[in-house]
Coordinates of C-alpha atoms and ligand atoms in Angstrom, one line a residue:
M248 CA -114.6 -146.3 47.5
C249 CA -111.6 -148.6 47.2
G250 CA -111.2 -151.9 45.5
I251 CA -110.3 -154.9 47.6
V252 CA -109.3 -158.4 46.4
G253 CA -108.4 -161.6 48.3
Y254 CA -107.2 -164.9 46.8
V255 CA -106.7 -168.4 48.0
G256 CA -105.7 -171.1 45.5
S257 CA -102.9 -172.5 43.5
A258 CA -102.4 -169.8 40.8
P259 CA -99.5 -167.4 41.2
V260 CA -100.9 -165.2 43.9
A261 CA -99.4 -161.8 43.1
A262 CA -100.2 -161.9 39.3
T263 CA -103.7 -163.0 40.1
I264 CA -104.4 -160.3 42.6
L265 CA -102.8 -157.6 40.4
E266 CA -105.0 -158.6 37.5
S267 CA -108.1 -158.5 39.6
L268 CA -107.1 -155.1 41.1
R269 CA -106.8 -153.7 37.5
R270 CA -110.5 -154.4 37.1
L271 CA -111.3 -152.5 40.2
E272 CA -109.1 -149.5 39.6
Y273 CA -112.3 -147.5 38.7
R274 CA -113.1 -147.6 42.4
G275 CA -110.0 -145.7 43.4
Y276 CA -106.5 -145.3 42.1
D277 CA -104.4 -143.0 44.3
S278 CA -102.3 -145.8 45.9
A279 CA -102.2 -149.6 46.0
G280 CA -100.8 -152.5 47.9
I281 CA -100.6 -156.3 48.1
A282 CA -99.8 -158.8 50.9
V283 CA -99.0 -162.5 50.5
L284 CA -98.6 -165.3 53.0
N285 CA -95.3 -166.8 51.8
G286 CA -95.0 -169.8 54.2
H287 CA -92.7 -168.0 56.6
G288 CA -94.7 -164.8 57.2
I289 CA -96.5 -162.0 55.5
D290 CA -94.8 -160.1 52.6
V291 CA -96.2 -156.7 51.9
R292 CA -95.6 -154.3 49.0
K293 CA -97.2 -150.8 48.8
R294 CA -96.9 -147.8 46.5
A295 CA -98.4 -144.4 46.2
G296 CA -99.9 -143.7 42.7
K297 CA -101.6 -146.0 40.3
L298 CA -101.5 -149.7 40.2
K299 CA -98.7 -149.8 37.6
E300 CA -96.3 -148.4 40.3
L301 CA -97.2 -151.4 42.5
A302 CA -96.9 -153.8 39.6
A303 CA -93.4 -152.5 38.9
A304 CA -92.5 -152.9 42.6
V305 CA -93.7 -156.5 42.6
A306 CA -91.9 -157.2 39.3
A307 CA -88.6 -155.9 40.9
R308 CA -89.1 -158.0 44.1
P309 CA -91.5 -160.9 43.3
L310 CA -93.9 -162.3 45.8
Q311 CA -94.5 -166.0 46.3
G312 CA -97.4 -167.7 48.0
R313 CA -100.9 -169.2 47.6
V314 CA -102.9 -166.8 49.8
G315 CA -103.0 -163.0 49.6
L316 CA -104.9 -159.8 49.3
G317 CA -104.7 -156.5 47.5
H318 CA -106.1 -153.0 47.5
T319 CA -106.5 -150.0 45.2
R320 CA -107.3 -146.9 47.3
W321 CA -109.4 -143.7 47.1
A322 CA -108.2 -141.9 50.2
T323 CA -110.7 -140.8 52.9
H324 CA -108.5 -140.6 56.0
G325 CA -104.8 -139.8 55.5
A326 CA -103.0 -138.6 52.3
P327 CA -102.6 -141.0 49.4
S328 CA -99.0 -142.0 50.5
E329 CA -97.2 -145.3 50.7
V330 CA -97.6 -145.5 54.5
N331 CA -101.3 -145.0 54.2
A332 CA -101.8 -147.4 51.4
H333 CA -103.4 -150.8 52.3
P334 CA -102.7 -153.6 53.4
H335 CA -102.3 -152.5 57.0
V336 CA -100.6 -154.8 59.5
D337 CA -100.7 -155.3 63.3
C338 CA -97.7 -154.5 65.5
A339 CA -96.1 -158.0 65.0
G340 CA -96.8 -158.0 61.2
R341 CA -98.6 -161.3 61.6
I342 CA -102.1 -160.0 60.4
A343 CA -102.7 -158.0 57.2
L344 CA -105.9 -156.5 56.0
V345 CA -107.5 -154.4 53.3
H346 CA -110.6 -152.3 53.9
N347 CA -113.2 -150.4 51.9
G348 CA -115.5 -148.0 53.9
I349 CA -115.0 -145.7 56.9
I350 CA -114.5 -146.7 60.5
E351 CA -116.3 -143.9 62.4
N352 CA -115.0 -144.8 65.9
Y353 CA -111.4 -145.3 64.8
A354 CA -110.1 -142.4 66.9
E355 CA -111.5 -143.8 70.2
L356 CA -110.4 -147.4 69.4
T357 CA -106.9 -146.1 68.4
A358 CA -106.6 -144.2 71.7
R359 CA -107.5 -147.3 73.6
L360 CA -105.1 -149.6 71.7
Q361 CA -102.3 -147.1 71.9
A362 CA -102.7 -147.0 75.7
A363 CA -102.4 -150.8 75.6
G364 CA -99.1 -150.5 73.8
H365 CA -100.0 -150.8 70.1
R366 CA -97.8 -148.8 67.7
F367 CA -99.6 -147.2 64.7
R368 CA -97.8 -146.3 61.5
S369 CA -100.5 -144.6 59.3
Q370 CA -103.1 -141.9 59.5
T371 CA -105.9 -144.1 58.2
D372 CA -109.1 -145.3 59.9
T373 CA -108.2 -148.8 58.7
E374 CA -105.1 -149.7 60.6
V375 CA -107.0 -149.9 63.9
I376 CA -108.8 -153.0 62.7
A377 CA -105.5 -154.9 62.4
H378 CA -104.5 -153.9 65.9
L379 CA -107.9 -154.7 67.3
I380 CA -107.8 -158.2 65.9
E381 CA -104.3 -158.6 67.3
E382 CA -105.5 -157.5 70.7
H383 CA -108.4 -160.0 70.7
A384 CA -106.1 -162.7 69.3
K385 CA -104.2 -162.6 72.6
R386 CA -107.0 -164.6 74.2
L387 CA -109.1 -166.0 71.3
P388 CA -108.4 -168.2 68.2
F389 CA -108.2 -166.2 65.0
P390 CA -111.7 -166.5 63.6
K391 CA -113.2 -165.5 67.0
A392 CA -110.7 -162.6 67.4
F393 CA -111.7 -161.4 63.9
R394 CA -115.4 -161.6 64.8
A395 CA -114.9 -159.8 68.2
A396 CA -113.0 -157.0 66.5
L397 CA -115.7 -156.5 63.9
Q398 CA -118.3 -156.3 66.6
E399 CA -116.5 -153.2 68.0
L400 CA -116.5 -151.3 64.7
R401 CA -118.9 -148.5 63.9
G402 CA -119.2 -147.3 60.4
S403 CA -119.0 -149.1 57.1
Y404 CA -116.6 -151.8 55.9
A405 CA -115.8 -154.6 53.6
V406 CA -112.6 -156.2 54.9
C407 CA -110.4 -159.0 53.8
V408 CA -107.8 -160.4 56.2
V409 CA -105.0 -162.9 56.2
A410 CA -103.0 -164.1 59.2
E411 CA -99.8 -166.0 59.7
D412 CA -101.5 -168.4 62.1
E413 CA -104.0 -169.3 59.4
P414 CA -101.7 -170.0 56.4
E415 CA -104.4 -171.6 54.2
R416 CA -107.3 -169.2 54.9
L417 CA -108.8 -166.0 53.7
Y418 CA -111.3 -164.1 55.9
G419 CA -113.8 -161.4 54.8
A420 CA -116.7 -159.5 56.2
R421 CA -119.0 -156.7 55.2
H422 CA -121.2 -154.1 56.7
G423 CA -122.3 -151.3 54.4
S424 CA -119.6 -151.7 51.7
P425 CA -119.9 -154.3 48.9
L426 CA -118.1 -157.7 49.0
I427 CA -118.6 -160.7 46.8
V428 CA -117.1 -164.2 46.9
G429 CA -115.9 -165.7 43.6
V430 CA -116.2 -169.5 43.9
G431 CA -113.7 -171.3 41.6
R432 CA -112.4 -174.9 41.4
G433 CA -109.8 -175.3 44.1
E434 CA -109.7 -171.5 44.5
A435 CA -111.7 -168.7 45.9
F436 CA -111.8 -164.9 45.7
L437 CA -113.1 -162.0 47.7
A438 CA -113.7 -158.8 45.8
S439 CA -115.5 -155.5 45.8
D440 CA -117.1 -156.2 42.5
V441 CA -117.7 -159.0 40.0
P442 CA -115.3 -157.9 37.1
A443 CA -112.4 -158.7 39.5
V444 CA -113.1 -162.4 39.4
L445 CA -114.7 -162.9 36.0
S446 CA -111.6 -164.2 34.2
H447 CA -111.5 -167.0 36.8
T448 CA -115.1 -167.8 37.6
R449 CA -118.6 -166.8 36.9
Q450 CA -119.9 -168.3 40.1
V451 CA -120.5 -165.5 42.5
M452 CA -122.0 -165.2 46.0
Y453 CA -123.1 -161.8 47.3
L454 CA -122.5 -161.1 51.0
N455 CA -125.0 -159.2 53.0
D456 CA -124.4 -156.7 55.8
R457 CA -123.1 -158.2 59.1
E458 CA -121.9 -161.4 57.4
M459 CA -118.5 -163.0 57.6
V460 CA -116.9 -165.6 55.4
E461 CA -114.0 -168.0 55.8
L462 CA -112.4 -169.3 52.6
G463 CA -109.9 -172.1 51.8
R464 CA -109.1 -173.7 48.5
D465 CA -112.1 -176.0 48.9
R466 CA -113.8 -174.5 51.8
L467 CA -116.5 -171.8 52.2
R468 CA -118.0 -171.1 55.6
L469 CA -120.5 -168.3 55.7
T470 CA -121.8 -167.0 59.0
T471 CA -123.4 -164.0 60.6
L472 CA -121.2 -161.7 62.7
A473 CA -122.7 -163.4 65.7
G474 CA -121.4 -166.8 64.4
T475 CA -124.7 -168.3 63.2
P476 CA -124.0 -170.5 60.1
L477 CA -125.7 -169.5 56.9
R478 CA -126.4 -171.3 53.6
R479 CA -126.4 -169.6 50.3
N480 CA -125.9 -170.7 46.7
A481 CA -123.6 -168.9 44.3
T482 CA -125.3 -167.4 41.3
R483 CA -124.0 -167.5 37.7
V484 CA -123.0 -164.1 36.2
T485 CA -124.1 -164.0 32.6
W486 CA -121.9 -161.3 31.1
D487 CA -118.3 -162.0 30.4
V488 CA -115.0 -160.2 30.9
A489 CA -114.9 -158.9 27.3
A490 CA -117.9 -156.8 28.1
A491 CA -115.8 -155.0 30.7
Q492 CA -112.8 -154.3 28.3
K493 CA -112.1 -151.5 25.9
G494 CA -112.7 -153.3 22.6
G495 CA -110.5 -151.1 20.4
F496 CA -111.6 -147.8 21.9
R497 CA -108.9 -145.5 23.4
H498 CA -111.0 -145.0 26.6
F499 CA -113.7 -146.8 28.3
M500 CA -115.7 -143.6 28.3
L501 CA -115.7 -143.5 24.5
K502 CA -116.6 -147.1 24.2
E503 CA -119.4 -146.7 26.6
I504 CA -120.7 -143.6 24.7
H505 CA -120.8 -145.7 21.5
E506 CA -122.5 -148.6 23.3
Q507 CA -125.6 -146.5 23.9
P508 CA -127.7 -147.8 21.0
H509 CA -127.2 -151.3 22.2
A510 CA -127.7 -150.4 25.8
L511 CA -130.9 -148.6 25.0
S512 CA -132.2 -151.6 23.0
Q513 CA -131.6 -153.7 26.1
T514 CA -133.2 -151.1 28.5
V515 CA -136.1 -149.9 26.4
G516 CA -136.4 -151.9 23.2
N517 CA -136.6 -155.3 25.0
R518 CA -139.4 -153.9 27.1
L519 CA -141.6 -152.7 24.3
D520 CA -144.3 -155.2 23.7
A521 CA -145.6 -153.8 20.4
R522 CA -148.1 -156.6 19.7
A523 CA -149.8 -156.3 23.0
G524 CA -149.4 -152.5 22.8
R525 CA -147.8 -152.3 26.3
I526 CA -144.6 -151.9 28.2
G527 CA -143.4 -155.3 29.2
F528 CA -142.0 -154.8 32.7
D529 CA -141.5 -158.1 34.5
R530 CA -144.3 -159.5 36.7
A531 CA -142.8 -158.4 40.0
T532 CA -142.4 -154.8 38.7
R533 CA -146.0 -154.8 37.3
Q534 CA -147.4 -156.1 40.6
F535 CA -145.5 -153.4 42.4
L536 CA -146.7 -150.7 40.1
D537 CA -150.3 -152.0 40.1
R538 CA -150.5 -151.1 43.8
F539 CA -149.9 -147.5 43.0
T540 CA -153.0 -145.5 43.7
S541 CA -154.2 -142.0 42.9
A542 CA -153.4 -140.8 46.4
D543 CA -149.7 -141.9 46.0
K544 CA -146.8 -139.6 45.5
L545 CA -143.3 -140.3 44.3
A546 CA -140.0 -139.3 45.8
I547 CA -136.9 -139.8 43.7
I548 CA -133.5 -140.0 45.3
A549 CA -130.1 -140.3 43.7
C550 CA -126.6 -138.7 43.5
G551 CA -124.6 -137.1 40.7
T552 CA -125.6 -138.1 37.2
A553 CA -128.3 -140.4 38.5
Y554 CA -129.8 -137.4 40.2
H555 CA -129.9 -135.6 36.8
A556 CA -131.7 -138.6 35.4
G557 CA -134.2 -138.3 38.3
L558 CA -134.8 -134.6 37.4
V559 CA -135.7 -135.7 33.8
G560 CA -138.0 -138.3 35.4
E561 CA -139.8 -135.7 37.5
Y562 CA -140.7 -133.7 34.4
M563 CA -142.0 -136.8 32.6
L564 CA -143.9 -138.3 35.5
E565 CA -145.7 -135.1 36.3
E566 CA -146.4 -134.2 32.7
F567 CA -147.5 -137.6 31.4
A568 CA -148.7 -139.6 34.5
K569 CA -149.8 -136.6 36.5
I570 CA -148.2 -137.8 39.7
P571 CA -146.6 -135.4 42.2
V572 CA -142.9 -136.0 42.3
D573 CA -140.1 -134.7 44.6
V574 CA -136.5 -135.2 43.6
D575 CA -133.8 -135.1 46.2
L576 CA -130.1 -135.5 46.3
A577 CA -129.8 -138.6 48.4
S578 CA -127.2 -136.9 50.6
E579 CA -129.7 -134.2 51.5
F580 CA -132.8 -136.4 51.6
R581 CA -131.3 -138.5 54.4
Y582 CA -130.8 -135.4 56.7
R583 CA -133.7 -133.1 55.8
G584 CA -136.4 -135.0 57.7
P585 CA -138.5 -135.9 54.6
M586 CA -142.2 -136.6 55.3
L587 CA -142.9 -140.1 54.0
D588 CA -145.5 -142.7 54.7
R589 CA -147.1 -145.8 53.1
R590 CA -148.5 -143.6 50.3
T591 CA -145.0 -142.6 49.2
T592 CA -143.1 -144.6 46.7
V593 CA -139.4 -143.8 46.8
V594 CA -137.6 -144.4 43.5
A595 CA -133.8 -144.8 44.1
I596 CA -131.6 -144.5 41.1
S597 CA -128.1 -145.8 41.0
Q598 CA -125.7 -147.2 38.4
S599 CA -123.5 -149.1 40.9
G600 CA -126.2 -149.9 43.4
E601 CA -123.7 -149.3 46.2
T602 CA -123.8 -145.5 46.7
A603 CA -123.8 -144.9 50.4
D604 CA -126.1 -141.9 50.5
T605 CA -128.7 -143.5 48.2
L606 CA -128.6 -146.7 50.3
A607 CA -129.1 -144.7 53.5
G608 CA -132.0 -142.9 51.9
I609 CA -133.6 -146.2 51.1
R610 CA -133.2 -147.4 54.7
L611 CA -134.7 -144.2 56.0
A612 CA -137.7 -144.5 53.6
K613 CA -138.4 -148.1 54.6
A614 CA -138.2 -147.2 58.3
Q615 CA -140.9 -144.7 57.6
G616 CA -143.1 -147.2 55.9
A617 CA -142.5 -146.0 52.3
R618 CA -142.2 -148.6 49.4
V619 CA -138.9 -148.5 47.5
L620 CA -138.4 -149.1 43.8
A621 CA -134.8 -149.2 42.6
I622 CA -133.6 -148.3 39.1
C623 CA -130.2 -149.9 39.0
N624 CA -127.6 -151.3 36.6
T625 CA -125.8 -153.7 38.9
V626 CA -127.5 -157.0 39.5
G627 CA -127.2 -158.2 43.1
S628 CA -125.9 -154.9 44.4
S629 CA -126.9 -153.7 47.9
I630 CA -129.5 -151.2 46.6
T631 CA -131.3 -153.9 44.6
R632 CA -131.3 -156.2 47.6
E633 CA -132.7 -153.6 50.0
S634 CA -135.5 -152.3 47.7
D635 CA -139.0 -153.8 47.3
A636 CA -138.8 -153.9 43.5
V637 CA -136.1 -153.3 40.9
I638 CA -136.1 -152.2 37.3
Y639 CA -132.7 -153.0 35.9
T640 CA -131.2 -150.7 33.3
H641 CA -129.3 -153.6 31.7
A642 CA -126.7 -151.2 30.2
G643 CA -123.9 -153.6 30.8
P644 CA -120.8 -152.9 32.9
E645 CA -119.8 -149.2 33.0
I646 CA -116.2 -148.8 33.9
A647 CA -115.3 -145.2 33.1
V648 CA -115.8 -143.0 36.1
A649 CA -117.9 -140.6 34.0
S650 CA -121.3 -142.1 33.6
T651 CA -122.7 -142.1 30.0
K652 CA -124.7 -145.2 29.0
A653 CA -125.9 -145.7 32.6
Y654 CA -127.4 -142.1 32.4
T655 CA -129.3 -142.6 29.2
S656 CA -130.5 -146.0 30.3
Q657 CA -131.8 -144.5 33.6
V658 CA -133.6 -141.8 31.6
G659 CA -134.9 -144.6 29.4
V660 CA -136.3 -146.6 32.3
L661 CA -137.9 -143.4 33.8
T662 CA -139.5 -142.7 30.4
L663 CA -141.0 -146.2 30.4
L664 CA -142.1 -145.8 33.9
A665 CA -143.8 -142.4 33.2
L666 CA -145.6 -143.8 30.2
H667 CA -146.7 -147.0 31.9
L668 CA -148.1 -145.0 34.8
A669 CA -149.8 -142.6 32.4
R670 CA -151.6 -145.5 30.9
Q671 CA -152.4 -147.2 34.2
R672 CA -153.9 -143.9 35.4
R673 CA -155.8 -143.4 32.1
Q674 CA -154.0 -140.2 31.2
V675 CA -153.3 -141.1 27.6
K676 CA -155.4 -141.8 24.6
E677 CA -154.7 -144.7 22.3
P678 CA -153.2 -142.8 19.3
Q679 CA -150.9 -140.9 21.5
W680 CA -149.9 -144.2 23.2
R681 CA -149.1 -145.8 19.9
D682 CA -147.0 -142.8 18.9
W683 CA -145.0 -143.0 22.1
L684 CA -144.3 -146.7 21.6
H685 CA -143.3 -146.1 18.0
T686 CA -140.9 -143.3 19.0
L687 CA -139.3 -145.5 21.7
A688 CA -138.9 -148.4 19.3
R689 CA -136.8 -146.1 17.1
L690 CA -134.6 -144.9 20.0
P691 CA -131.5 -147.0 19.4
Q692 CA -131.4 -146.0 15.7
L693 CA -131.9 -142.3 16.6
V694 CA -129.0 -142.5 19.1
E695 CA -126.9 -144.2 16.4
R696 CA -127.6 -141.2 14.1
A697 CA -126.7 -138.7 16.9
L698 CA -123.3 -140.4 17.3
K699 CA -122.5 -139.6 13.7
A700 CA -121.9 -136.0 14.7
E701 CA -118.7 -137.1 16.5
A702 CA -116.3 -135.8 13.8
A703 CA -117.9 -132.3 13.8
I704 CA -118.0 -132.3 17.7
K705 CA -114.3 -133.2 17.8
R706 CA -113.6 -130.0 15.7
I707 CA -115.7 -127.9 17.9
A708 CA -114.0 -129.3 21.0
K709 CA -110.6 -128.4 19.5
R710 CA -111.8 -124.8 19.0
Y711 CA -112.9 -124.4 22.6
A712 CA -110.4 -126.7 24.3
A713 CA -108.4 -123.8 25.8
A714 CA -111.4 -122.1 27.5
K715 CA -111.3 -122.2 31.3
N716 CA -115.0 -121.7 32.0
F717 CA -118.2 -123.1 30.4
Y718 CA -121.8 -122.5 31.0
Y719 CA -124.5 -125.0 30.0
L720 CA -128.1 -123.7 29.6
G721 CA -131.4 -125.5 29.0
R722 CA -135.1 -125.4 29.9
R723 CA -137.7 -128.0 30.8
Y724 CA -136.2 -131.5 30.1
H725 CA -133.0 -129.8 29.1
Y726 CA -132.4 -128.1 32.4
P727 CA -131.2 -131.5 33.7
S728 CA -129.4 -132.0 30.4
A729 CA -127.5 -128.8 31.1
L730 CA -126.5 -129.9 34.6
E731 CA -125.4 -133.3 33.2
G732 CA -123.4 -131.7 30.4
A733 CA -121.5 -129.5 32.8
L734 CA -120.9 -132.3 35.2
K735 CA -119.4 -134.5 32.4
L736 CA -117.0 -131.7 31.4
K737 CA -115.8 -130.7 34.9
E738 CA -115.5 -134.4 36.0
I739 CA -113.1 -135.5 33.2
C740 CA -111.4 -132.2 32.5
P741 CA -110.5 -130.8 36.0
S742 CA -108.7 -127.7 34.6
I743 CA -112.1 -126.4 33.3
H744 CA -114.8 -124.9 35.5
A745 CA -118.3 -125.7 34.1
E746 CA -121.8 -124.9 35.5
G747 CA -125.2 -125.9 34.3
Y748 CA -128.2 -123.6 34.8
A749 CA -131.9 -123.4 33.9
A750 CA -131.7 -120.9 31.1
G751 CA -134.3 -118.7 32.7
E752 CA -132.0 -118.3 35.7
M753 CA -129.2 -116.6 33.7
K754 CA -130.6 -113.1 34.3
H755 CA -130.7 -113.8 38.0
G756 CA -127.0 -113.9 38.4
P757 CA -124.7 -116.0 36.2
I758 CA -125.0 -113.7 33.2
S759 CA -122.8 -111.2 35.0
C760 CA -119.7 -113.4 34.3
I761 CA -120.3 -113.6 30.5
R762 CA -117.5 -111.8 28.6
E763 CA -116.0 -112.0 25.1
G764 CA -115.6 -115.6 24.0
W765 CA -117.0 -117.3 27.1
P766 CA -118.4 -120.6 25.8
V767 CA -122.1 -121.3 26.6
V768 CA -123.5 -124.6 25.5
V769 CA -127.2 -124.1 24.8
L770 CA -129.7 -126.9 24.5
A771 CA -132.1 -125.5 21.8
L772 CA -133.9 -128.6 20.6
D773 CA -137.5 -128.5 19.4
S774 CA -139.8 -127.9 22.4
P775 CA -142.6 -125.7 23.6
V776 CA -140.0 -123.3 25.1
Y777 CA -137.8 -123.1 22.0
D778 CA -138.5 -119.4 21.5
K779 CA -137.6 -118.6 25.1
V780 CA -134.3 -120.5 24.7
L781 CA -133.6 -118.4 21.5
S782 CA -134.0 -115.3 23.6
N783 CA -131.5 -116.6 26.1
I784 CA -129.0 -117.2 23.2
Q785 CA -129.4 -113.6 22.2
E786 CA -128.8 -112.4 25.7
V787 CA -125.5 -114.4 25.8
R788 CA -124.4 -113.2 22.4
A789 CA -125.3 -109.6 23.2
R790 CA -122.5 -109.8 25.8
R791 CA -120.1 -111.4 23.3
G792 CA -120.4 -114.9 24.8
S793 CA -119.9 -117.7 22.3
C794 CA -122.8 -120.1 21.9
I795 CA -122.3 -123.8 21.1
V796 CA -125.9 -124.7 20.2
I797 CA -127.4 -128.2 20.2
A798 CA -130.5 -128.1 18.0
S799 CA -132.9 -130.5 16.2
E800 CA -131.9 -131.5 12.6
G801 CA -133.7 -129.5 10.0
N802 CA -133.9 -126.3 12.0
R803 CA -132.7 -123.9 9.3
G804 CA -133.0 -120.7 11.2
I805 CA -130.8 -121.7 14.2
A806 CA -127.5 -121.5 12.4
R807 CA -127.3 -117.7 12.4
H808 CA -127.8 -117.7 16.2
A809 CA -125.0 -120.2 16.8
D810 CA -121.2 -119.7 17.0
A811 CA -121.0 -123.5 16.7
L812 CA -123.9 -125.8 15.8
I813 CA -124.4 -129.5 16.6
T814 CA -127.6 -131.2 15.5
V815 CA -129.4 -134.3 16.7
P816 CA -132.3 -136.1 15.0
R817 CA -135.6 -134.3 15.3
T818 CA -137.9 -136.3 17.6
P819 CA -140.8 -135.7 19.9
E820 CA -139.6 -134.0 23.1
L821 CA -140.1 -137.3 25.0
V822 CA -136.8 -138.8 23.9
S823 CA -134.9 -135.6 23.4
P824 CA -133.1 -135.8 26.8
I825 CA -131.5 -139.1 25.7
L826 CA -130.5 -137.6 22.3
A827 CA -129.1 -134.4 23.8
A828 CA -126.9 -136.4 26.1
I829 CA -124.9 -137.8 23.2
P830 CA -123.3 -134.6 21.9
L831 CA -122.8 -133.4 25.5
Q832 CA -120.9 -136.5 26.4
L833 CA -118.8 -136.4 23.1
L834 CA -118.1 -132.7 23.6
A835 CA -116.8 -133.3 27.1
Y836 CA -114.8 -136.3 26.0
H837 CA -113.1 -134.5 23.1
I838 CA -112.4 -131.3 25.1
A839 CA -110.8 -133.5 27.8
K840 CA -108.8 -135.4 25.1
W841 CA -107.5 -132.2 23.6
N842 CA -106.4 -131.2 27.1
G843 CA -104.6 -134.5 27.6
C844 CA -106.7 -135.5 30.6
D845 CA -106.9 -138.8 32.3
I846 CA -110.4 -139.4 31.0
D847 CA -111.3 -142.8 32.5
Q848 CA -109.8 -142.1 35.9
P849 CA -110.0 -138.4 36.7
P850 CA -108.2 -137.2 39.8
N851 CA -110.0 -137.2 43.1
L852 CA -113.0 -139.2 41.9
A853 CA -114.0 -142.9 42.1
K854 CA -116.7 -144.8 40.2
S855 CA -118.5 -146.1 43.2
V856 CA -119.0 -143.8 46.2
T857 CA -119.5 -146.3 49.0
V858 CA -118.7 -143.8 51.8
E859 CA -120.7 -140.9 52.9
Ligands
AGP949 C1 -121.2 -139.6 37.1 O1 -120.5 -139.3 35.9 C2 -120.5 -139.6 38.3 N1 -119.3 -140.4 38.3 C3 -121.3 -139.6 39.6 O2 -121.9 -138.4 39.7 C4 -122.3 -140.8 39.8 O3 -123.3 -140.6 38.9 C5 -122.8 -140.8 41.3 O4 -121.7 -141.0 42.1 C6 -123.8 -141.8 41.6 O5 -123.4 -143.1 41.4 P1 -124.4 -144.3 41.3 O6 -125.2 -144.1 40.0 O7 -123.5 -145.5 41.1 O8 -125.3 -144.3 42.5

């Protein structure tokens, strides 16, 4: 959950690395560092805090060179201090490296190296790699020493290394954490993610686990960790750097909220084949789904927001396609001994495609003979490469830590999947099918209309911004909506505690906390359980709680039950989780803004959770 960058070429190295690190800051931002080979040795600058602190340090004492590496950190081992910031160097200061991942056997390796005389400076699990390479380099040339060191590591890593003895070279390797090569003209990059290299090149090569790469200005040598040479072509990235910038919005999160009509037209609209009256998944996905039989069951795994999308998917797949579905947090799934076999299809949902727990769940599923379908936003990511089939969400790059458009796109794909399987299993009659397709075709416009409530939501946010606790309640499809709404708020506004509950659970405990003015966001959109939700509102208000109600447009009766009312277009329940997400995201955003929060980079979080 850190961002790493390496550069070899003729551009000014520090400026190039800092620019690339800025595009990776979403991966971690508690400290940062840079190291440059300057022709005489390795020059290192590190700072605690955000990247701008490092940029100021580099501006005060510039770095010169043609080869270097940089890091933006999300601490796992050792506090976010200057000494723990990467790059880390060996005893002699002749090897510098940056790392993303966790070295699980660092303690035993450290003890061994300390006994051999190595002096450690930090509390990280990373520094040991530099000393281990140094130790092997006493008897091996550098590339072999690097390889020998990697073979001793347990855990996950993407590493990028420079060495004084190799003044024109940059080395990288991955096992369990993402690493890509940006292939330019007379220059090359290593990076955790594509946006880091996009302003220089669109030619990208993805590394697989247990692979190592040696880069020079005009050299690229890819091997396995065992040293076997590999051949792989770079692929061309089709989206550009503008798609990963703020475009006039104050925050990435707000930009991404407003991108949802477009994202959903990519995710859903482009897959509706109205003329043929079918959902146009690509051939590989159709073939994968065609093999689904009546004896099969589904297991959905995901983390965080993607897990909430999975819960919505469970309701839809069971209701429309009549398929039994289990949904698990990937972090639990991998340790609970799930019973899987060839009749199980595991659906793994992930925006980044790099979430360590979800990836581990996929590996476990495959080892037990299950088939894996990924729903993912990031082309070429580890999860897409390890799955048997992929449905891309095509939401475009999501930079803000709080997921918005990726969530609605995931729900969009799950809706398509549920309807496709309903038809495949003959669970739907033609008029109903046509209605569904018609509703889905209108989805981008409906979301556009839901966004128009922003001014009203901003006023409501101001009214409640000082509250310290929020509840979110919903039933059926809006139970996951309630979980997601609460997650959005607590994620970007850390001074507020927010919990989401199934509205029917209130009486079983949470209601005891309600007191005068306690804000409760209630999802009361049109649904078969609307009357029950209305009763839950009465229960809250009877205890003087304050209900912010999200309801369907045209519901005249609801206003007298609401302390604050937000409406979204009236639609069939099928698409209501997507519409409900819009006011929930805007409410969280504006409450956080009134509270002066760091919205795109909330404390203690990172966009991509590549460690367990
Ligand atoms: C969402 O707002 C969060 N940042 C987080 O819960 C996220 O959804 C989770 O870490 C899963 O990430 P993924 O979709 O990239 O796998």
